[in-house]
Every structure is written in structure tokens, then in C-alpha cells.
Short mmCIF file of C-alpha atoms in Angstrom, two decimals:
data_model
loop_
_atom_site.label_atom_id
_atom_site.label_comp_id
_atom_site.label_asym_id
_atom_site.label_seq_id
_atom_site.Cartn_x
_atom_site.Cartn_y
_atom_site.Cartn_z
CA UNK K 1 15.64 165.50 81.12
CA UNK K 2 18.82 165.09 82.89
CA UNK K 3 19.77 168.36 84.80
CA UNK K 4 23.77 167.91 83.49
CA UNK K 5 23.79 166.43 80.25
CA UNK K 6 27.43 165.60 78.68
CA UNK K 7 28.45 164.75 75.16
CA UNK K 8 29.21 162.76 73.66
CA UNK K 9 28.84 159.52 75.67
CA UNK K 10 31.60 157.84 74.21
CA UNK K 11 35.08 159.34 72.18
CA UNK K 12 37.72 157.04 70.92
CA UNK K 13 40.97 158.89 70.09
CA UNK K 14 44.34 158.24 69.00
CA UNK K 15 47.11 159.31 70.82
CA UNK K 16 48.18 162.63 70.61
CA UNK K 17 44.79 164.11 69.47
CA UNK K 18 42.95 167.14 71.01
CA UNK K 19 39.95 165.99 72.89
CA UNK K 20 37.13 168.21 74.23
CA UNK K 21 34.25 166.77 76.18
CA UNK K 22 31.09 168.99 76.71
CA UNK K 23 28.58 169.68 79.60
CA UNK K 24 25.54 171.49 79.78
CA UNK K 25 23.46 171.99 82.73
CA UNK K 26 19.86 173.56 82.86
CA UNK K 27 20.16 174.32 86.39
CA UNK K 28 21.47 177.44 88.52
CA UNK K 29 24.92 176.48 89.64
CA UNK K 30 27.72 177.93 92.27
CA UNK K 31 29.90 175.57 91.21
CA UNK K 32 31.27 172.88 88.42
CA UNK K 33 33.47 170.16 88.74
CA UNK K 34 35.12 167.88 86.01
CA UNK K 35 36.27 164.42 87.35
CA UNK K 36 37.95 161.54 86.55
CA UNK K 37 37.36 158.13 86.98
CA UNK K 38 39.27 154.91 85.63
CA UNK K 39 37.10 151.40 84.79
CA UNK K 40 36.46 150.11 87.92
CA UNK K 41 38.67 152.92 90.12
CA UNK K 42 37.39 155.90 92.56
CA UNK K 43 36.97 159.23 91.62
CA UNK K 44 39.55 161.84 91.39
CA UNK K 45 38.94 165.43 91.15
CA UNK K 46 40.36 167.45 88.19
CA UNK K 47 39.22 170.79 88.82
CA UNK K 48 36.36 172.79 90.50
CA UNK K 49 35.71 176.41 88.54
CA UNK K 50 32.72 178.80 88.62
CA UNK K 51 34.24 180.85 85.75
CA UNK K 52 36.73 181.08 83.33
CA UNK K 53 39.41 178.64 82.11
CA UNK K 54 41.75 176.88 84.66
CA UNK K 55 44.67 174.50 83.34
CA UNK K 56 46.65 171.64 84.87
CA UNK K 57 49.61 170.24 82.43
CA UNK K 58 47.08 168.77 79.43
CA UNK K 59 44.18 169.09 80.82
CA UNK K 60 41.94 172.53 79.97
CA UNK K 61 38.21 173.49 81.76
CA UNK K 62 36.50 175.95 80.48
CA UNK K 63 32.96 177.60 81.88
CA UNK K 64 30.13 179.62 80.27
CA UNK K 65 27.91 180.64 82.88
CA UNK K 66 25.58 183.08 80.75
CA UNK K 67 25.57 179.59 78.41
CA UNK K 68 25.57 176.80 81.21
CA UNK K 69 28.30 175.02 79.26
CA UNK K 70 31.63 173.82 80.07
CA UNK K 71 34.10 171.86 78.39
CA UNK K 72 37.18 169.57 78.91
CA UNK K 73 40.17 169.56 77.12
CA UNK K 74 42.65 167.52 76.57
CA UNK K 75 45.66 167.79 74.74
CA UNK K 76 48.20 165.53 73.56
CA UNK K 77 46.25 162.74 74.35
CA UNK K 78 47.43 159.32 75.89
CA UNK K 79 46.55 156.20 76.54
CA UNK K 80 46.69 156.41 79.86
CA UNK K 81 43.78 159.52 79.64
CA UNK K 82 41.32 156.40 78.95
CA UNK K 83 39.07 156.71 81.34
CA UNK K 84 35.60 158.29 82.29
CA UNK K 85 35.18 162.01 82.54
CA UNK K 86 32.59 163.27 84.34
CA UNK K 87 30.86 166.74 85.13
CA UNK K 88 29.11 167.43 88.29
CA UNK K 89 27.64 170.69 89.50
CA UNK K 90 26.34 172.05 92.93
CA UNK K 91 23.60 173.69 92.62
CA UNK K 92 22.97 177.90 93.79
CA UNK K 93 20.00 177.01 95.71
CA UNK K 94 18.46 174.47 97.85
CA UNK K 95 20.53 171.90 98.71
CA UNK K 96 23.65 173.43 97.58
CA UNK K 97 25.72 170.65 99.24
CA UNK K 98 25.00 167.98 96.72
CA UNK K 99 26.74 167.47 93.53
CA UNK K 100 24.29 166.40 90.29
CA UNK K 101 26.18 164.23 88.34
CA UNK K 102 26.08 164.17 84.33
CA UNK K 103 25.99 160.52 82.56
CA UNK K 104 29.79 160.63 82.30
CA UNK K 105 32.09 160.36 78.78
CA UNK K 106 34.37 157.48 78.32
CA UNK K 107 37.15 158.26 76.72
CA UNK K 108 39.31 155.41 75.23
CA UNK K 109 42.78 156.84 73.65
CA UNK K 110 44.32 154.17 71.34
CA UNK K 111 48.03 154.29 70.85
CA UNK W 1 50.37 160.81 100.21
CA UNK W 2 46.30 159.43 100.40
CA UNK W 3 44.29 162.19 101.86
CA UNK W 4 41.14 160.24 101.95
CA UNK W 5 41.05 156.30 102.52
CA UNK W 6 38.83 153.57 101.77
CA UNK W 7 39.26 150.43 103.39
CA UNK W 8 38.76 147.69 102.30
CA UNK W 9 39.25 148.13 98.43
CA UNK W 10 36.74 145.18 97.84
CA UNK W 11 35.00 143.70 100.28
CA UNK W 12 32.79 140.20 99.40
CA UNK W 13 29.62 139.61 101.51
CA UNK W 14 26.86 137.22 101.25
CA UNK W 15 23.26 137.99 101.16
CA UNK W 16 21.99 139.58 104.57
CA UNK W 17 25.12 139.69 106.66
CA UNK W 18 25.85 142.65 107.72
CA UNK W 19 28.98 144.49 106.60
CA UNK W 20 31.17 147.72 107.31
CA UNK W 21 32.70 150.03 104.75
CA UNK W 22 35.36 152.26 106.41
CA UNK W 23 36.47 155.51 105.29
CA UNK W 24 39.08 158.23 107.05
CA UNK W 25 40.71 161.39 106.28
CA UNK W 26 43.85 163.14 106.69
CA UNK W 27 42.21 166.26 105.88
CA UNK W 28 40.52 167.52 108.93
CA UNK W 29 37.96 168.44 106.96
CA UNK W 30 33.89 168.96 108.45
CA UNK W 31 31.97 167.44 105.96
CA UNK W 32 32.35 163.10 105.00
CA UNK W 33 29.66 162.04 102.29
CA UNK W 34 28.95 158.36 101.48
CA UNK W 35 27.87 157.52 97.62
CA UNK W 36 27.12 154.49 95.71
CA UNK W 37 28.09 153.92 92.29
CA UNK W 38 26.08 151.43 90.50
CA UNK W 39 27.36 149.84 87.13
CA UNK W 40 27.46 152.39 84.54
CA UNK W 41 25.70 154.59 87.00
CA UNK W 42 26.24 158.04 88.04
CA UNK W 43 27.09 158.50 91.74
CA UNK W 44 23.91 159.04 94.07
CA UNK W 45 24.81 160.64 97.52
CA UNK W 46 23.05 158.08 100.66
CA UNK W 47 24.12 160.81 103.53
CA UNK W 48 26.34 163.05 104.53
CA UNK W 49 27.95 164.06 108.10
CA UNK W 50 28.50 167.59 108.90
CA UNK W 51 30.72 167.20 111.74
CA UNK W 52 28.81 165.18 114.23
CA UNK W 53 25.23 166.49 112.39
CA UNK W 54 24.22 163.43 110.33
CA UNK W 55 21.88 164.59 107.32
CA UNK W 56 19.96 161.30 105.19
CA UNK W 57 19.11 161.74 101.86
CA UNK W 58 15.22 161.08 101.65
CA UNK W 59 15.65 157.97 99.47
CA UNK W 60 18.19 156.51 101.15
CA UNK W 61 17.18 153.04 102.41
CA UNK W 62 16.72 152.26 106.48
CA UNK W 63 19.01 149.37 105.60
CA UNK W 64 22.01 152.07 105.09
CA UNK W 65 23.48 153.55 107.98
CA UNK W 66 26.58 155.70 109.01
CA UNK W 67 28.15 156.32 112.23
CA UNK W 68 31.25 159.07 112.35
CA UNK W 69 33.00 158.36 115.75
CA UNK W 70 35.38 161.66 115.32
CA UNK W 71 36.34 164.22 112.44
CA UNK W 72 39.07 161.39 110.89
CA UNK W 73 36.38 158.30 110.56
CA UNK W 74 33.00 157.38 109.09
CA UNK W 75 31.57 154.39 108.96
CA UNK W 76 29.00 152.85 106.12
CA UNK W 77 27.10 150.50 107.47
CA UNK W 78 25.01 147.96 105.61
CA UNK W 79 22.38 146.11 107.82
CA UNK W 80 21.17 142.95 105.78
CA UNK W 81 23.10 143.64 101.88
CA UNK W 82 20.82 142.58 99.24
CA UNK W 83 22.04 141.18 95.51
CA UNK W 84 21.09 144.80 94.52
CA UNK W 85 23.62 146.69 97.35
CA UNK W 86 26.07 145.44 94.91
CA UNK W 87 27.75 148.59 94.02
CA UNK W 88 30.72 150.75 94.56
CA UNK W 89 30.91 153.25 97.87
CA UNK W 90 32.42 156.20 97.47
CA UNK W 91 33.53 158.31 100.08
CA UNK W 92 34.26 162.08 99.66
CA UNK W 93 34.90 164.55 102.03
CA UNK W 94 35.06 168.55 101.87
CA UNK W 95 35.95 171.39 104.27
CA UNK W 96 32.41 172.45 104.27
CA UNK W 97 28.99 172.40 103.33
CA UNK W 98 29.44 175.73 101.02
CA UNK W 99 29.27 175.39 97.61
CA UNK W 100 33.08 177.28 97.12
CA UNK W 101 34.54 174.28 98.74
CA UNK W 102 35.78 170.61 97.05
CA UNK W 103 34.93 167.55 97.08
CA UNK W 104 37.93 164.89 97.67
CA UNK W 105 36.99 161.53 96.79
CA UNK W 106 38.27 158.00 98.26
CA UNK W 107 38.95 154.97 95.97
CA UNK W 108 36.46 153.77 97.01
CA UNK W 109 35.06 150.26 97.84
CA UNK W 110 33.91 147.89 95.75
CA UNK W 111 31.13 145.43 97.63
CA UNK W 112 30.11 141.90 95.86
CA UNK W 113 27.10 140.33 97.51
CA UNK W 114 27.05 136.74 97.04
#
């Protein structure tokens, strides 16, 4: 079993619909970050929490620590969202400098 | 403006010659960390510098290696690329090692072997 699991793999949306990608995680964490990446692009960072909610224009992360869950939002989506989504934590112990990756979501907004 | 840069964006090599995948930073930050990205793939870190302190991941192979010449550059270096190197190389960086502190991520490289 995958240490960050997301869900679902794959979301197709039209545009202006509300989109939430999951994560859970079975390990202790200091740290969660959603990213971004566009088919066949780099990474870019969309935020780093360790509790709470934060919020950038559309985009919404929230994090249960008790629950080892945290979720993406988007709203309003667009076409140019359509890309993979992907949750990465650093662990609280051990090597605490490594992200673990989930699987990523691809997320394909038609318009 | 680009805080952390990948050059080149795609680099083409043939089977066993050795190639160089260069990343810098306008950050001044400590730590520089060197993934690859196979297809459909989650990211798996290869090594990381922390400042001059290099640090391999145990399953990295001997054929990957890094050199970091000052805090703005590192270097991934790829002694004899196989058809299965094929991958992207992603370069991140982050102000430290602690877990409060980001990751920034290049554009990364995309390397064909041929």
C-alpha cells in the first residue's frame, strides 16, 4: 500500500464546475504539499500547509491531521486547470527531508 | 522572474555517452535535490546537496552523479545513459533540510536516449 494514496486517478470536468481532489496518507507527516504539473511540464508548487485551509484565487487546500486527509479545490474550473495534481508529504520522522509522492490526479476540464 | 532553472529543456543523447543536466537558482537557498520522473511515474528523489554536503539516496545508481560547484549550481551527471535513463529530471531546491520549509521546483529536463 502506497503511503499517499489520492483519488480519484482521473476527473473530467466541464468548465466552471467545482472540483475537489482527495489525499490520504497513512504516515506521520510535518508537512503536505499539493502540486501541479502540466503533460509533459515541471512541477509547480501550489501550496505547502500542516493545518487548516489556505486559498490562492480558485484554488482551496484543506488538511485533517487527526484524519490524514487533505483535499484540493477548485472552483470555477477552466480549461487551462487540465493538468496533474499531485500530493506529496514529508514525513515527521526519519528522513524528514524527502517528499513521498501520491500517484497524482489528472484533471482534464472540457470547455 | 524564474527562480529555479533547468537547462537544457530537452536534451537528446545516445546510448552510453555521457551527458550533463544543469540546474541553478536565484534563491540562495541551502538545499538543491535532483529527481527523475518516469512516464506516468511519481517523482523519486536520486540525491540531494545540503550546501556542499552531498547525501545519495541508497538506490540511486553509481551511474548518477552530481557535483554543486557553489550555492547557485548543481550539476546531474549521467555517466553511460541507458534506454531506461529516459526520463524527466527535476530539480528542486529549498532553504533547508527542515520539514517547515518548500520545495521550489525547475521545469525540468526532459532526456531522450537514442
Amino acid at each position: 500500500k502506497n503511503e499517499v494514496e489520492q483519488s480519484p486517478q482521473n476527473l473530467t470536468a466541464q468548465e466552471g464546475e467545482f472540483i475537489t481532489i482527495n489525499c490520504s496518507y497513512s504516515v506521520g507527516i510535518s508537512a503536505l504539499h499539493w502540486l501541479q504539473q502540466h503533460p509533459g511540464g515541471g512541477i509547480v508548487s501550489l501550496f505547502m500547509l500542516s493545518s487548516g485551509k489556505k486559498k490562492h484565487g480558485r484554488l482551496i487546500a484543506t488538511i485533517n491531521i487527526q484524519e490524514k486527509h487533505s483535499s484540493l479545490h477548485i472552483t470555477a474550473s477552466h480549461p487551462r486547470d487540465s493538468a496533474v495534481y499531485i500530493c506529496a508529504v514529508m514525513s515527521s520522522g526519519g528522513s524528514n527531508y524527502k517528499l513521498t509522492f501520491g500517484k497524482g490526479t489528472l484533471l482534464t476540464v472540457n470547455p | 522572474d524564474a527562480m529555479v532553472i533547468q537547462n537544457p529543456r530537452y536534451q537528446v543523447t545516445q546510448f552510453g555517452k555521457p551527458v550533463t543536466l544543469s540546474c541553478s537558482q536565484t534563491l540562495n537557498h541551502n538545499v538543491m535535490y535532483w529527481y527523475q520522473q518516469k512516464s506516468s511515474q511519481a517523482p523519486k528523489l536520486l540525491f540531494h546537496y545540503y550546501d556542499k554536503d552531498f547525501n545519495n539516496e541508497a538506490d540511486t545508481p553509481d551511474n548518477f552523479q552530481s557535483r554543486r560547484p557553489n550555492t547557485s549550481f548543481c550539476f546531474l551527471d549521467i555517466r553511460s545513459p541507458g534506454l531506461g535513463d529516459a526520463a524527466m529530471y527535476l530539480c528542486a531546491t529549498s532553504r533547508d533540510r527542515l520539514s517547515s520549509y518548500e520545495q521550489y521546483f525547475g521545469p525540468g529536463t526532459r532526456l531522450t536516449v537514442t
